[in-house]
Structures are given as C-alpha cells and as structure tokens.
mmCIF file with all atom_site columns, C-alpha atoms in Angstrom:
data_model
loop_
_atom_site.group_PDB
_atom_site.id
_atom_site.type_symbol
_atom_site.label_atom_id
_atom_site.label_alt_id
_atom_site.label_comp_id
_atom_site.label_asym_id
_atom_site.label_entity_id
_atom_site.label_seq_id
_atom_site.pdbx_PDB_ins_code
_atom_site.Cartn_x
_atom_site.Cartn_y
_atom_site.Cartn_z
_atom_site.occupancy
_atom_site.B_iso_or_equiv
_atom_site.pdbx_formal_charge
_atom_site.auth_seq_id
_atom_site.auth_comp_id
_atom_site.auth_asym_id
_atom_site.auth_atom_id
_atom_site.pdbx_PDB_model_num
ATOM 1   C CA . UNK A 1 1   ? -107.759 22.194 21.569 1.00 66.00 ? 528 UNK A CA 1
ATOM 2   C CA . UNK A 1 2   ? -105.282 22.426 18.704 1.00 79.00 ? 529 UNK A CA 1
ATOM 3   C CA . UNK A 1 3   ? -105.528 25.193 16.127 1.00 80.00 ? 530 UNK A CA 1
ATOM 4   C CA . UNK A 1 4   ? -106.738 22.739 13.460 1.00 79.00 ? 531 UNK A CA 1
ATOM 5   C CA . UNK A 1 5   ? -109.473 21.460 15.808 1.00 79.00 ? 532 UNK A CA 1
ATOM 6   C CA . UNK A 1 6   ? -110.518 25.069 16.529 1.00 85.00 ? 533 UNK A CA 1
ATOM 7   C CA . UNK A 1 7   ? -110.727 25.707 12.775 1.00 85.00 ? 534 UNK A CA 1
ATOM 8   C CA . UNK A 1 8   ? -112.816 22.544 12.315 1.00 86.00 ? 535 UNK A CA 1
ATOM 9   C CA . UNK A 1 9   ? -115.127 23.665 15.086 1.00 90.00 ? 536 UNK A CA 1
ATOM 10  C CA . UNK A 1 10  ? -115.653 27.054 13.401 1.00 90.00 ? 537 UNK A CA 1
ATOM 11  C CA . UNK A 1 11  ? -116.343 25.394 10.034 1.00 89.00 ? 538 UNK A CA 1
ATOM 12  C CA . UNK A 1 12  ? -118.737 22.879 11.608 1.00 90.00 ? 539 UNK A CA 1
ATOM 13  C CA . UNK A 1 13  ? -120.645 25.686 13.321 1.00 92.00 ? 540 UNK A CA 1
ATOM 14  C CA . UNK A 1 14  ? -121.313 27.118 9.861  1.00 91.00 ? 541 UNK A CA 1
ATOM 15  C CA . UNK A 1 15  ? -121.887 23.795 8.051  1.00 89.00 ? 542 UNK A CA 1
ATOM 16  C CA . UNK A 1 16  ? -124.097 21.890 10.485 1.00 91.00 ? 543 UNK A CA 1
ATOM 17  C CA . UNK A 1 17  ? -127.194 24.092 10.116 1.00 92.00 ? 544 UNK A CA 1
ATOM 18  C CA . UNK A 1 18  ? -127.120 23.384 6.364  1.00 91.00 ? 545 UNK A CA 1
ATOM 19  C CA . UNK A 1 19  ? -127.080 19.589 6.704  1.00 87.00 ? 546 UNK A CA 1
ATOM 20  C CA . UNK A 1 20  ? -130.144 17.370 6.525  1.00 88.00 ? 547 UNK A CA 1
ATOM 21  C CA . UNK A 1 21  ? -129.077 15.993 9.917  1.00 90.00 ? 548 UNK A CA 1
ATOM 22  C CA . UNK A 1 22  ? -128.728 19.439 11.532 1.00 91.00 ? 549 UNK A CA 1
ATOM 23  C CA . UNK A 1 23  ? -131.325 18.638 14.201 1.00 93.00 ? 550 UNK A CA 1
ATOM 24  C CA . UNK A 1 24  ? -129.240 15.690 15.339 1.00 95.00 ? 551 UNK A CA 1
ATOM 25  C CA . UNK A 1 25  ? -125.866 17.449 15.619 1.00 95.00 ? 552 UNK A CA 1
ATOM 26  C CA . UNK A 1 26  ? -124.518 19.892 18.190 1.00 95.00 ? 553 UNK A CA 1
ATOM 27  C CA . UNK A 1 27  ? -121.061 21.075 19.094 1.00 94.00 ? 554 UNK A CA 1
ATOM 28  C CA . UNK A 1 28  ? -120.138 20.438 22.708 1.00 91.00 ? 555 UNK A CA 1
ATOM 29  C CA . UNK A 1 29  ? -116.661 21.619 23.642 1.00 90.00 ? 556 UNK A CA 1
ATOM 30  C CA . UNK A 1 30  ? -114.104 19.473 21.787 1.00 92.00 ? 557 UNK A CA 1
ATOM 31  C CA . UNK A 1 31  ? -116.785 17.183 20.368 1.00 95.00 ? 558 UNK A CA 1
ATOM 32  C CA . UNK A 1 32  ? -119.424 17.056 17.677 1.00 95.00 ? 559 UNK A CA 1
ATOM 33  C CA . UNK A 1 33  ? -122.334 15.351 19.401 1.00 96.00 ? 560 UNK A CA 1
ATOM 34  C CA . UNK A 1 34  ? -124.571 13.286 17.121 1.00 96.00 ? 561 UNK A CA 1
ATOM 35  C CA . UNK A 1 35  ? -127.923 11.879 18.202 1.00 96.00 ? 562 UNK A CA 1
ATOM 36  C CA . UNK A 1 36  ? -128.738 8.635  16.429 1.00 95.00 ? 563 UNK A CA 1
ATOM 37  C CA . UNK A 1 37  ? -131.760 6.429  17.051 1.00 94.00 ? 564 UNK A CA 1
ATOM 38  C CA . UNK A 1 38  ? -129.715 3.762  18.852 1.00 94.00 ? 565 UNK A CA 1
ATOM 39  C CA . UNK A 1 39  ? -127.332 5.983  20.820 1.00 95.00 ? 566 UNK A CA 1
ATOM 40  C CA . UNK A 1 40  ? -125.813 9.412  21.088 1.00 96.00 ? 567 UNK A CA 1
ATOM 41  C CA . UNK A 1 41  ? -122.223 9.683  19.873 1.00 97.00 ? 568 UNK A CA 1
ATOM 42  C CA . UNK A 1 42  ? -119.423 12.158 20.455 1.00 97.00 ? 569 UNK A CA 1
ATOM 43  C CA . UNK A 1 43  ? -116.858 12.699 17.703 1.00 96.00 ? 570 UNK A CA 1
ATOM 44  C CA . UNK A 1 44  ? -113.614 14.313 18.858 1.00 94.00 ? 571 UNK A CA 1
ATOM 45  C CA . UNK A 1 45  ? -112.784 17.346 16.703 1.00 93.00 ? 572 UNK A CA 1
ATOM 46  C CA . UNK A 1 46  ? -109.043 16.739 16.917 1.00 89.00 ? 573 UNK A CA 1
ATOM 47  C CA . UNK A 1 47  ? -108.736 13.001 16.376 1.00 91.00 ? 574 UNK A CA 1
ATOM 48  C CA . UNK A 1 48  ? -112.074 12.033 14.800 1.00 93.00 ? 575 UNK A CA 1
ATOM 49  C CA . UNK A 1 49  ? -112.476 9.266  17.407 1.00 95.00 ? 576 UNK A CA 1
ATOM 50  C CA . UNK A 1 50  ? -116.051 8.260  18.191 1.00 96.00 ? 577 UNK A CA 1
ATOM 51  C CA . UNK A 1 51  ? -117.361 7.676  21.714 1.00 96.00 ? 578 UNK A CA 1
ATOM 52  C CA . UNK A 1 52  ? -120.776 6.138  22.348 1.00 95.00 ? 579 UNK A CA 1
ATOM 53  C CA . UNK A 1 53  ? -122.892 7.251  25.283 1.00 90.00 ? 580 UNK A CA 1
ATOM 54  C CA . UNK A 1 54  ? -123.640 6.592  28.068 1.00 87.00 ? 581 UNK A CA 1
ATOM 55  C CA . UNK A 1 55  ? -120.181 5.297  29.084 1.00 90.00 ? 582 UNK A CA 1
ATOM 56  C CA . UNK A 1 56  ? -118.000 6.908  26.407 1.00 92.00 ? 583 UNK A CA 1
ATOM 57  C CA . UNK A 1 57  ? -117.303 3.535  24.821 1.00 94.00 ? 584 UNK A CA 1
ATOM 58  C CA . UNK A 1 58  ? -114.960 3.799  21.846 1.00 94.00 ? 585 UNK A CA 1
ATOM 59  C CA . UNK A 1 59  ? -116.515 2.944  18.477 1.00 93.00 ? 586 UNK A CA 1
ATOM 60  C CA . UNK A 1 60  ? -114.023 2.059  15.752 1.00 91.00 ? 587 UNK A CA 1
ATOM 61  C CA . UNK A 1 61  ? -115.114 3.377  12.357 1.00 90.00 ? 588 UNK A CA 1
ATOM 62  C CA . UNK A 1 62  ? -112.383 3.244  9.745  1.00 85.00 ? 589 UNK A CA 1
ATOM 63  C CA . UNK A 1 63  ? -112.836 5.428  6.670  1.00 74.00 ? 590 UNK A CA 1
ATOM 64  C CA . UNK A 1 64  ? -112.617 3.543  3.413  1.00 69.00 ? 591 UNK A CA 1
ATOM 65  C CA . UNK A 1 65  ? -111.475 4.755  0.064  1.00 59.00 ? 592 UNK A CA 1
ATOM 66  C CA . UNK A 1 66  ? -108.289 5.989  -1.452 1.00 56.00 ? 593 UNK A CA 1
ATOM 67  C CA . UNK A 1 67  ? -107.451 9.500  -0.206 1.00 55.00 ? 594 UNK A CA 1
ATOM 68  C CA . UNK A 1 68  ? -105.482 10.089 -3.425 1.00 56.00 ? 595 UNK A CA 1
ATOM 69  C CA . UNK A 1 69  ? -108.435 9.180  -5.655 1.00 53.00 ? 596 UNK A CA 1
ATOM 70  C CA . UNK A 1 70  ? -110.064 12.034 -7.565 1.00 51.00 ? 597 UNK A CA 1
ATOM 71  C CA . UNK A 1 71  ? -113.120 13.467 -5.889 1.00 51.00 ? 598 UNK A CA 1
ATOM 72  C CA . UNK A 1 72  ? -116.397 14.487 -7.435 1.00 49.00 ? 599 UNK A CA 1
ATOM 73  C CA . UNK A 1 73  ? -116.868 18.178 -6.728 1.00 46.00 ? 600 UNK A CA 1
ATOM 74  C CA . UNK A 1 74  ? -115.226 20.750 -4.519 1.00 44.00 ? 601 UNK A CA 1
ATOM 75  C CA . UNK A 1 75  ? -115.617 20.920 -0.753 1.00 50.00 ? 602 UNK A CA 1
ATOM 76  C CA . UNK A 1 76  ? -115.131 24.252 1.056  1.00 50.00 ? 603 UNK A CA 1
ATOM 77  C CA . UNK A 1 77  ? -112.730 22.551 3.473  1.00 51.00 ? 604 UNK A CA 1
ATOM 78  C CA . UNK A 1 78  ? -110.578 20.860 0.844  1.00 53.00 ? 605 UNK A CA 1
ATOM 79  C CA . UNK A 1 79  ? -107.283 19.735 2.313  1.00 59.00 ? 606 UNK A CA 1
ATOM 80  C CA . UNK A 1 80  ? -108.544 18.907 5.817  1.00 66.00 ? 607 UNK A CA 1
ATOM 81  C CA . UNK A 1 81  ? -109.027 15.157 5.585  1.00 79.00 ? 608 UNK A CA 1
ATOM 82  C CA . UNK A 1 82  ? -109.995 14.930 9.275  1.00 85.00 ? 609 UNK A CA 1
ATOM 83  C CA . UNK A 1 83  ? -112.929 17.296 8.805  1.00 88.00 ? 610 UNK A CA 1
ATOM 84  C CA . UNK A 1 84  ? -114.098 15.103 5.937  1.00 85.00 ? 611 UNK A CA 1
ATOM 85  C CA . UNK A 1 85  ? -113.808 12.041 8.202  1.00 89.00 ? 612 UNK A CA 1
ATOM 86  C CA . UNK A 1 86  ? -115.704 13.769 11.026 1.00 91.00 ? 613 UNK A CA 1
ATOM 87  C CA . UNK A 1 87  ? -118.541 14.810 8.727  1.00 90.00 ? 614 UNK A CA 1
ATOM 88  C CA . UNK A 1 88  ? -118.844 11.369 7.148  1.00 89.00 ? 615 UNK A CA 1
ATOM 89  C CA . UNK A 1 89  ? -118.965 9.731  10.585 1.00 93.00 ? 616 UNK A CA 1
ATOM 90  C CA . UNK A 1 90  ? -121.568 12.233 11.752 1.00 93.00 ? 617 UNK A CA 1
ATOM 91  C CA . UNK A 1 91  ? -123.799 11.552 8.749  1.00 92.00 ? 618 UNK A CA 1
ATOM 92  C CA . UNK A 1 92  ? -123.419 7.798  9.236  1.00 92.00 ? 619 UNK A CA 1
ATOM 93  C CA . UNK A 1 93  ? -124.161 7.885  12.966 1.00 95.00 ? 620 UNK A CA 1
ATOM 94  C CA . UNK A 1 94  ? -127.112 10.267 12.663 1.00 94.00 ? 621 UNK A CA 1
ATOM 95  C CA . UNK A 1 95  ? -128.747 7.478  10.651 1.00 93.00 ? 622 UNK A CA 1
ATOM 96  C CA . UNK A 1 96  ? -127.445 4.629  12.799 1.00 93.00 ? 623 UNK A CA 1
ATOM 97  C CA . UNK A 1 97  ? -130.465 2.389  12.180 1.00 92.00 ? 624 UNK A CA 1
ATOM 98  C CA . UNK A 1 98  ? -129.464 2.201  8.512  1.00 92.00 ? 625 UNK A CA 1
ATOM 99  C CA . UNK A 1 99  ? -125.919 0.953  9.192  1.00 90.00 ? 626 UNK A CA 1
ATOM 100 C CA . UNK A 1 100 ? -125.367 -2.494 7.663  1.00 89.00 ? 627 UNK A CA 1
ATOM 101 C CA . UNK A 1 101 ? -121.646 -3.005 8.277  1.00 87.00 ? 628 UNK A CA 1
ATOM 102 C CA . UNK A 1 102 ? -121.392 -5.937 10.735 1.00 89.00 ? 629 UNK A CA 1
ATOM 103 C CA . UNK A 1 103 ? -118.170 -4.623 12.307 1.00 89.00 ? 630 UNK A CA 1
ATOM 104 C CA . UNK A 1 104 ? -119.794 -1.308 13.189 1.00 89.00 ? 631 UNK A CA 1
ATOM 105 C CA . UNK A 1 105 ? -123.100 -2.894 14.217 1.00 88.00 ? 632 UNK A CA 1
ATOM 106 C CA . UNK A 1 106 ? -121.270 -5.168 16.654 1.00 88.00 ? 633 UNK A CA 1
ATOM 107 C CA . UNK A 1 107 ? -120.051 -2.085 18.506 1.00 90.00 ? 634 UNK A CA 1
ATOM 108 C CA . UNK A 1 108 ? -123.456 -0.443 18.769 1.00 87.00 ? 635 UNK A CA 1
#
C-alpha cells in the first residue's frame, strides 16, 4: 500500500468509531469494508474504487461538486481529497436503501 493509503488507513481507524455508521464499517487490509442493507462493499484506500460483494463487481460512484468551491467547516484531513471521497462513499453505501440516484441504483 502507498504511504498516502497507509495514512488514510490510520486516520480511518481513528475516525470510524466516531461515525454514526461505525457499526457498519471495518478496515480490512487495503479496503474499508462497508455493510449496507443491499450488499457489502469494499472501498480501496488507495484509489477510492468501490467493489460490491460477493463477486467484487465494480460500482462506479463519481463524486460531484467543485473541489475548488469553499467548504463549510474544517476537516482534520484537509488536503486529502481521496479520504474525503472514501468517507462520502462509505456514508452513502452504509445507507444504500436510501440511494435515489438511478445510475448508482442500476449497479446495485
């Protein structure tokens, strides 16, 4: 795993227990594993790619928003856009029954 992925892993180990979805998230090697109601997902800590179990099928989730836009508040991992992407995907997938985006739903 790259140094940045190792740093993300260390930060996630500290952040996950504080999240409302903590009971649905575990770190497994190079992945953040997220248990949704529909499936279990694995988010790669280096690339942010999402794989859906049981066959590790790729799920394409593209972050929206302007990365240059001002943000509301400070995050303790400011500057690591990939960690932000990983966390947002984890929160989305932990509540996968509430997803309404037809492109994402078609992949689940």
